[in-house]
Tab-separated table of C-alpha atoms in Angstrom:
chain	number	residue	atom	x	y	z
A	58	MET	CA	37.505	-4.269	-11.237
A	59	SER	CA	38.330	-2.909	-14.646
A	60	ARG	CA	38.064	0.748	-15.669
A	61	SER	CA	35.205	-0.053	-17.928
A	62	ASP	CA	33.325	-1.844	-15.245
A	63	LYS	CA	33.711	1.225	-12.974
A	64	VAL	CA	32.401	3.477	-15.684
A	65	LEU	CA	29.469	1.059	-16.126
A	66	TYR	CA	28.553	1.067	-12.344
A	67	VAL	CA	29.043	4.847	-12.011
A	68	THR	CA	26.750	5.412	-14.962
A	69	PHE	CA	24.109	3.059	-13.588
A	70	PHE	CA	24.243	4.606	-10.174
A	71	ALA	CA	23.883	8.129	-11.693
A	72	ILE	CA	20.845	7.004	-13.648
A	73	SER	CA	19.403	5.289	-10.561
A	74	ILE	CA	19.823	8.449	-8.521
A	75	GLY	CA	18.079	10.395	-11.286
A	76	VAL	CA	15.161	7.935	-11.146
A	77	LEU	CA	14.883	8.349	-7.384
A	78	VAL	CA	14.961	12.051	-7.562
A	79	PHE	CA	12.425	12.028	-10.324
A	80	ILE	CA	9.995	10.020	-8.120
A	81	LEU	CA	10.713	11.654	-4.715
A	82	LEU	CA	11.079	15.385	-5.646
A	83	PRO	CA	7.423	15.995	-6.572
A	84	LEU	CA	6.259	13.992	-3.608
A	85	ILE	CA	8.445	15.786	-1.115
A	86	ARG	CA	7.352	19.105	-2.566
A	87	LEU	CA	3.628	18.053	-2.110
A	88	VAL	CA	4.298	16.940	1.474
A	89	PHE	CA	5.824	20.305	2.325
A	90	PHE	CA	2.632	21.911	1.135
A	91	LEU	CA	0.996	20.639	4.351
A	92	ASN	CA	0.698	23.585	6.737
A	93	PRO	CA	-1.906	24.924	9.201
A	94	SER	CA	-3.638	27.018	6.541
A	95	THR	CA	-4.465	23.848	4.546
A	96	VAL	CA	-6.253	22.127	7.439
A	97	ALA	CA	-9.368	24.229	6.747
A	98	VAL	CA	-9.566	22.718	3.271
A	99	VAL	CA	-9.412	19.202	4.509
A	100	LYS	CA	-12.009	19.913	7.317
A	101	ASP	CA	-14.626	20.499	4.556
A	102	LYS	CA	-17.297	17.620	4.831
A	103	SER	CA	-17.160	16.899	1.139
A	104	VAL	CA	-13.349	16.458	1.157
A	105	LEU	CA	-13.565	14.132	4.208
A	106	ILE	CA	-16.222	12.115	2.451
A	107	SER	CA	-14.207	11.818	-0.759
A	108	LEU	CA	-11.123	10.712	1.205
A	109	TRP	CA	-13.220	8.105	2.969
A	110	ASN	CA	-14.786	6.898	-0.263
A	111	SER	CA	-11.349	6.390	-1.871
A	112	LEU	CA	-9.953	4.614	1.164
A	113	SER	CA	-12.883	2.382	1.975
A	114	LEU	CA	-13.782	1.505	-1.655
A	115	SER	CA	-10.219	0.890	-2.718
A	116	PHE	CA	-9.835	-1.468	0.216
A	117	THR	CA	-13.133	-3.211	-0.663
A	118	THR	CA	-11.738	-3.538	-4.149
A	119	ALA	CA	-8.521	-5.146	-2.890
A	120	ILE	CA	-10.505	-7.625	-0.861
A	121	VAL	CA	-12.816	-8.514	-3.773
A	122	SER	CA	-9.587	-9.002	-5.836
A	123	LEU	CA	-8.366	-11.639	-3.457
A	124	VAL	CA	-11.604	-13.482	-3.548
A	125	VAL	CA	-11.770	-13.758	-7.346
A	126	GLY	CA	-8.152	-13.264	-8.275
A	127	VAL	CA	-6.418	-15.802	-6.030
A	128	PRO	CA	-8.468	-18.788	-7.399
A	129	THR	CA	-7.880	-17.644	-11.002
A	130	ALA	CA	-4.125	-17.258	-10.326
A	131	PHE	CA	-3.943	-20.761	-8.793
A	132	LEU	CA	-5.615	-22.354	-11.849
A	133	MET	CA	-3.284	-20.438	-14.119
A	134	SER	CA	-0.222	-21.468	-12.189
A	135	LYS	CA	-1.236	-25.123	-12.586
A	136	ASN	CA	-1.792	-24.659	-16.399
A	137	MET	CA	-5.465	-25.746	-15.846
A	138	PHE	CA	-6.698	-23.817	-18.907
A	139	GLY	CA	-4.657	-26.031	-21.158
A	140	LYS	CA	-4.237	-24.722	-24.694
A	141	PHE	CA	-6.197	-21.668	-23.789
A	142	GLU	CA	-3.521	-20.605	-21.119
A	143	LYS	CA	-2.025	-17.896	-23.130
A	144	LEU	CA	-5.349	-16.556	-24.071
A	145	VAL	CA	-6.568	-16.406	-20.449
A	146	GLU	CA	-3.212	-14.789	-19.466
A	147	THR	CA	-3.666	-12.147	-22.149
A	148	ILE	CA	-7.276	-11.450	-21.169
A	149	VAL	CA	-6.361	-11.052	-17.472
A	150	ASP	CA	-3.498	-8.550	-18.351
A	151	LEU	CA	-5.601	-6.749	-20.885
A	152	PRO	CA	-6.802	-3.879	-18.560
A	153	LEU	CA	-3.196	-2.836	-18.139
A	154	ALA	CA	-2.928	-1.847	-21.781
A	155	ILE	CA	-6.344	-0.024	-22.074
A	156	PRO	CA	-6.638	3.696	-21.369
A	157	HIS	CA	-8.792	4.130	-18.279
A	158	THR	CA	-11.254	6.487	-19.929
A	159	VAL	CA	-11.846	3.728	-22.455
A	160	VAL	CA	-12.505	1.328	-19.587
A	161	GLY	CA	-15.014	3.758	-18.227
A	162	ILE	CA	-16.875	3.979	-21.534
A	163	ALA	CA	-16.765	0.160	-22.033
A	164	LEU	CA	-18.195	-0.496	-18.648
A	165	LEU	CA	-20.833	2.121	-19.308
A	166	PHE	CA	-22.152	-0.018	-22.059
A	167	ILE	CA	-22.431	-2.925	-19.630
A	168	ILE	CA	-23.598	-1.389	-16.344
A	169	GLY	CA	-25.079	1.825	-17.578
A	170	ARG	CA	-28.883	2.326	-17.433
A	171	LYS	CA	-29.219	1.158	-20.918
A	172	GLY	CA	-26.373	-1.398	-20.592
A	173	VAL	CA	-26.692	-5.170	-20.788
A	174	ILE	CA	-26.551	-5.606	-17.005
A	175	GLY	CA	-27.503	-2.210	-16.022
A	176	SER	CA	-30.807	-2.155	-17.826
A	177	LEU	CA	-31.667	-5.508	-16.081
A	178	PHE	CA	-31.090	-4.172	-12.631
A	179	TYR	CA	-32.882	-0.877	-13.374
A	180	ASN	CA	-35.901	-2.566	-14.957
A	181	SER	CA	-36.176	-5.306	-12.338
A	182	PHE	CA	-35.216	-3.525	-9.124
A	183	GLY	CA	-35.238	0.226	-10.008
A	184	PHE	CA	-31.501	0.285	-9.175
A	185	LYS	CA	-29.174	2.325	-11.265
A	186	ILE	CA	-25.600	1.075	-10.916
A	187	THR	CA	-23.907	4.200	-12.356
A	188	GLY	CA	-23.444	7.018	-9.889
A	189	THR	CA	-23.120	4.614	-6.924
A	190	ARG	CA	-20.302	3.211	-4.809
A	191	LEU	CA	-20.815	-0.124	-6.538
A	192	ALA	CA	-19.902	1.430	-9.927
A	193	ILE	CA	-16.775	2.863	-8.337
A	194	VAL	CA	-15.665	-0.534	-6.989
A	195	LEU	CA	-16.320	-2.156	-10.420
A	196	ALA	CA	-14.259	0.505	-12.175
A	197	MET	CA	-11.371	0.120	-9.573
A	198	LEU	CA	-11.601	-3.605	-9.865
A	199	PHE	CA	-11.349	-3.748	-13.654
A	200	VAL	CA	-8.112	-1.708	-13.721
A	201	SER	CA	-6.441	-3.158	-10.647
A	202	LEU	CA	-7.319	-6.923	-10.658
A	203	PRO	CA	-4.344	-7.989	-12.929
A	204	TYR	CA	-1.953	-7.073	-10.125
A	205	THR	CA	-3.434	-9.623	-7.690
A	206	VAL	CA	-3.722	-12.338	-10.284
A	207	SER	CA	-0.211	-11.896	-11.644
A	208	SER	CA	1.517	-11.691	-8.353
A	209	SER	CA	-0.464	-14.509	-6.800
A	210	ARG	CA	0.238	-16.666	-9.910
A	211	GLU	CA	3.971	-16.179	-9.541
A	212	GLY	CA	3.866	-17.108	-5.890
A	213	PHE	CA	1.991	-20.306	-6.488
A	214	LYS	CA	4.480	-21.280	-9.292
A	215	LYS	CA	7.338	-20.988	-6.845
A	216	VAL	CA	5.889	-23.538	-4.366
A	217	ASP	CA	8.170	-26.618	-4.344
A	218	ASP	CA	6.349	-29.480	-6.174
A	219	SER	CA	7.957	-31.995	-3.835
A	220	LEU	CA	5.947	-30.618	-0.910
A	221	VAL	CA	2.750	-30.942	-2.793
A	222	LYS	CA	3.505	-34.525	-3.940
A	223	SER	CA	4.392	-35.417	-0.349
A	224	ALA	CA	1.006	-34.135	0.878
A	225	MET	CA	-0.688	-36.027	-1.902
A	226	VAL	CA	1.044	-39.288	-0.892
A	227	LEU	CA	-0.098	-38.775	2.640
A	228	GLY	CA	-3.599	-38.588	1.274
A	229	ALA	CA	-4.342	-34.891	1.718
A	230	PRO	CA	-7.071	-33.585	-0.538
A	231	MET	CA	-6.303	-30.684	-2.864
A	232	HIS	CA	-8.478	-28.206	-0.842
A	233	SER	CA	-6.362	-29.097	2.244
A	234	ILE	CA	-3.015	-28.815	0.287
A	235	PHE	CA	-4.254	-25.424	-1.080
A	236	LYS	CA	-4.909	-24.153	2.404
A	237	ARG	CA	-1.925	-25.642	4.221
A	238	VAL	CA	0.767	-25.588	1.602
A	239	TYR	CA	0.088	-23.153	-1.236
A	240	LEU	CA	-1.406	-20.218	0.695
A	241	PRO	CA	1.173	-20.099	3.406
A	242	LEU	CA	4.079	-20.466	1.097
A	243	SER	CA	2.611	-17.921	-1.370
A	244	LYS	CA	1.381	-15.232	1.283
A	245	SER	CA	4.255	-12.800	0.408
A	246	ALA	CA	3.249	-12.813	-3.335
A	247	ILE	CA	-0.487	-12.622	-2.547
A	248	PHE	CA	0.052	-9.726	-0.118
A	249	SER	CA	2.189	-7.927	-2.716
A	250	GLY	CA	-0.604	-8.249	-5.212
A	251	PHE	CA	-3.020	-7.017	-2.551
A	252	MET	CA	-1.001	-3.988	-1.921
A	253	LEU	CA	-0.515	-3.223	-5.666
A	254	THR	CA	-4.173	-3.658	-6.243
A	255	TRP	CA	-5.076	-1.300	-3.378
A	256	ALA	CA	-2.640	1.322	-4.477
A	257	ARG	CA	-3.867	1.176	-8.039
A	258	ALA	CA	-7.471	1.336	-6.999
A	259	ILE	CA	-7.118	4.257	-4.623
A	260	SER	CA	-5.523	6.312	-7.428
A	261	GLU	CA	-8.013	5.407	-10.093
A	262	PHE	CA	-9.564	8.535	-11.904
A	263	GLY	CA	-10.374	7.906	-15.599
A	264	ALA	CA	-12.819	4.990	-15.285
A	265	VAL	CA	-14.394	6.263	-12.074
A	266	VAL	CA	-15.123	9.797	-13.299
A	267	ILE	CA	-17.100	8.314	-16.251
A	268	LEU	CA	-19.099	5.914	-14.230
A	269	ALA	CA	-19.654	7.819	-11.011
A	270	TYR	CA	-18.597	11.510	-10.748
A	271	TYR	CA	-20.667	11.426	-7.592
A	272	PRO	CA	-20.195	10.138	-4.893
A	273	MET	CA	-16.709	11.681	-5.270
A	274	THR	CA	-13.541	9.765	-4.635
A	275	ALA	CA	-10.434	11.805	-3.674
A	276	PRO	CA	-8.849	11.838	-7.219
A	277	VAL	CA	-12.182	13.121	-8.582
A	278	LYS	CA	-12.392	15.634	-5.791
A	279	ILE	CA	-8.903	16.885	-6.471
A	280	TYR	CA	-9.709	17.319	-10.131
A	281	ASP	CA	-12.967	19.146	-9.297
A	282	ALA	CA	-11.192	21.465	-6.849
A	283	PHE	CA	-8.420	22.232	-9.458
A	284	SER	CA	-10.968	22.990	-12.197
A	285	GLN	CA	-13.352	25.057	-9.928
A	286	TYR	CA	-11.071	26.647	-7.359
A	287	SER	CA	-7.280	26.781	-7.408
A	288	LEU	CA	-3.999	24.800	-7.336
A	289	ASN	CA	-3.758	25.562	-3.549
A	290	VAL	CA	-7.083	23.894	-2.715
A	291	SER	CA	-6.513	20.863	-4.930
A	292	GLY	CA	-2.788	20.689	-3.676
A	293	ALA	CA	-4.045	20.598	-0.014
A	294	ILE	CA	-6.330	17.631	-0.680
A	295	ALA	CA	-3.663	15.871	-2.743
A	296	ALA	CA	-1.175	16.401	0.055
A	297	TYR	CA	-3.322	14.842	2.726
A	298	LEU	CA	-4.334	11.942	0.432
A	299	LEU	CA	-0.616	11.303	-0.174
A	300	LEU	CA	0.121	11.386	3.525
A	301	ILE	CA	-2.726	9.024	4.395
A	302	CYS	CA	-1.671	6.607	1.568
A	303	LEU	CA	1.968	6.633	2.646
A	304	GLY	CA	0.898	5.956	6.230
A	305	ILE	CA	-1.206	3.074	5.380
A	306	PHE	CA	1.207	1.618	2.861
A	307	LEU	CA	4.149	1.770	5.404
A	308	THR	CA	2.106	0.346	8.121
A	309	LEU	CA	0.969	-2.644	6.103
A	310	ARG	CA	4.397	-3.174	4.711
A	311	PHE	CA	6.183	-3.290	8.012
A	312	SER	CA	3.478	-5.211	9.735
A	313	PHE	CA	3.617	-7.853	7.032
A	314	ARG	CA	7.475	-8.042	7.518
A	315	GLY	CA	6.862	-8.673	11.180
A	316	MET	CA	4.666	-11.677	10.477
A	317	LYS	CA	7.274	-13.424	8.266
């Protein structure tokens, strides 16, 4: 290895270590904020409800993303949209480029009490979408769905065409090929998309706080505690949310590796 190569690798390693420290240092400091005195904060009923809302609604969002995102990803991987393929891809990825407060306002014009869909529900059934768990799921889904679609699409693209052609020659219908060939061979990519969607949904604040300040999710509760009480109170909630998220994330990650 030449001297210039060594310099290159040393420089890159130094940058990489800096990146890791940048990510881990605030998280480690937050974890060390956990202590017996912070338990009282988390035992508060409103905090427990906000934590449960974030966990359950983000998981619901991730499940919904599989139901609607995987079929979309499959069609995109097969170029079924033809000359509109790039347009469809751009639309699917669009939420990644939009500020989330803008997402909240945009959705408000659709599902708000005077919105296109919101007014229909309110006038027909007396049901106001905003300020409900449904509104939270819709907000979470809008900002996180691209992760499921993009990851699943790449997984479907990597499936060996020869396997598909062999199945077709044997007379297997497409729904059977999808179930027995595409899904098993793309499960890693689909699961990765599910994890990214879940993680993005559980952390969503901007769109959620506009559509449904109540019932509170954990990020909204953390903001509320920070603005009304102190850093110590909001820090305690944030620390426990971080611990729960890491626990679930690592459990799912290693469980999936065991299934491979």
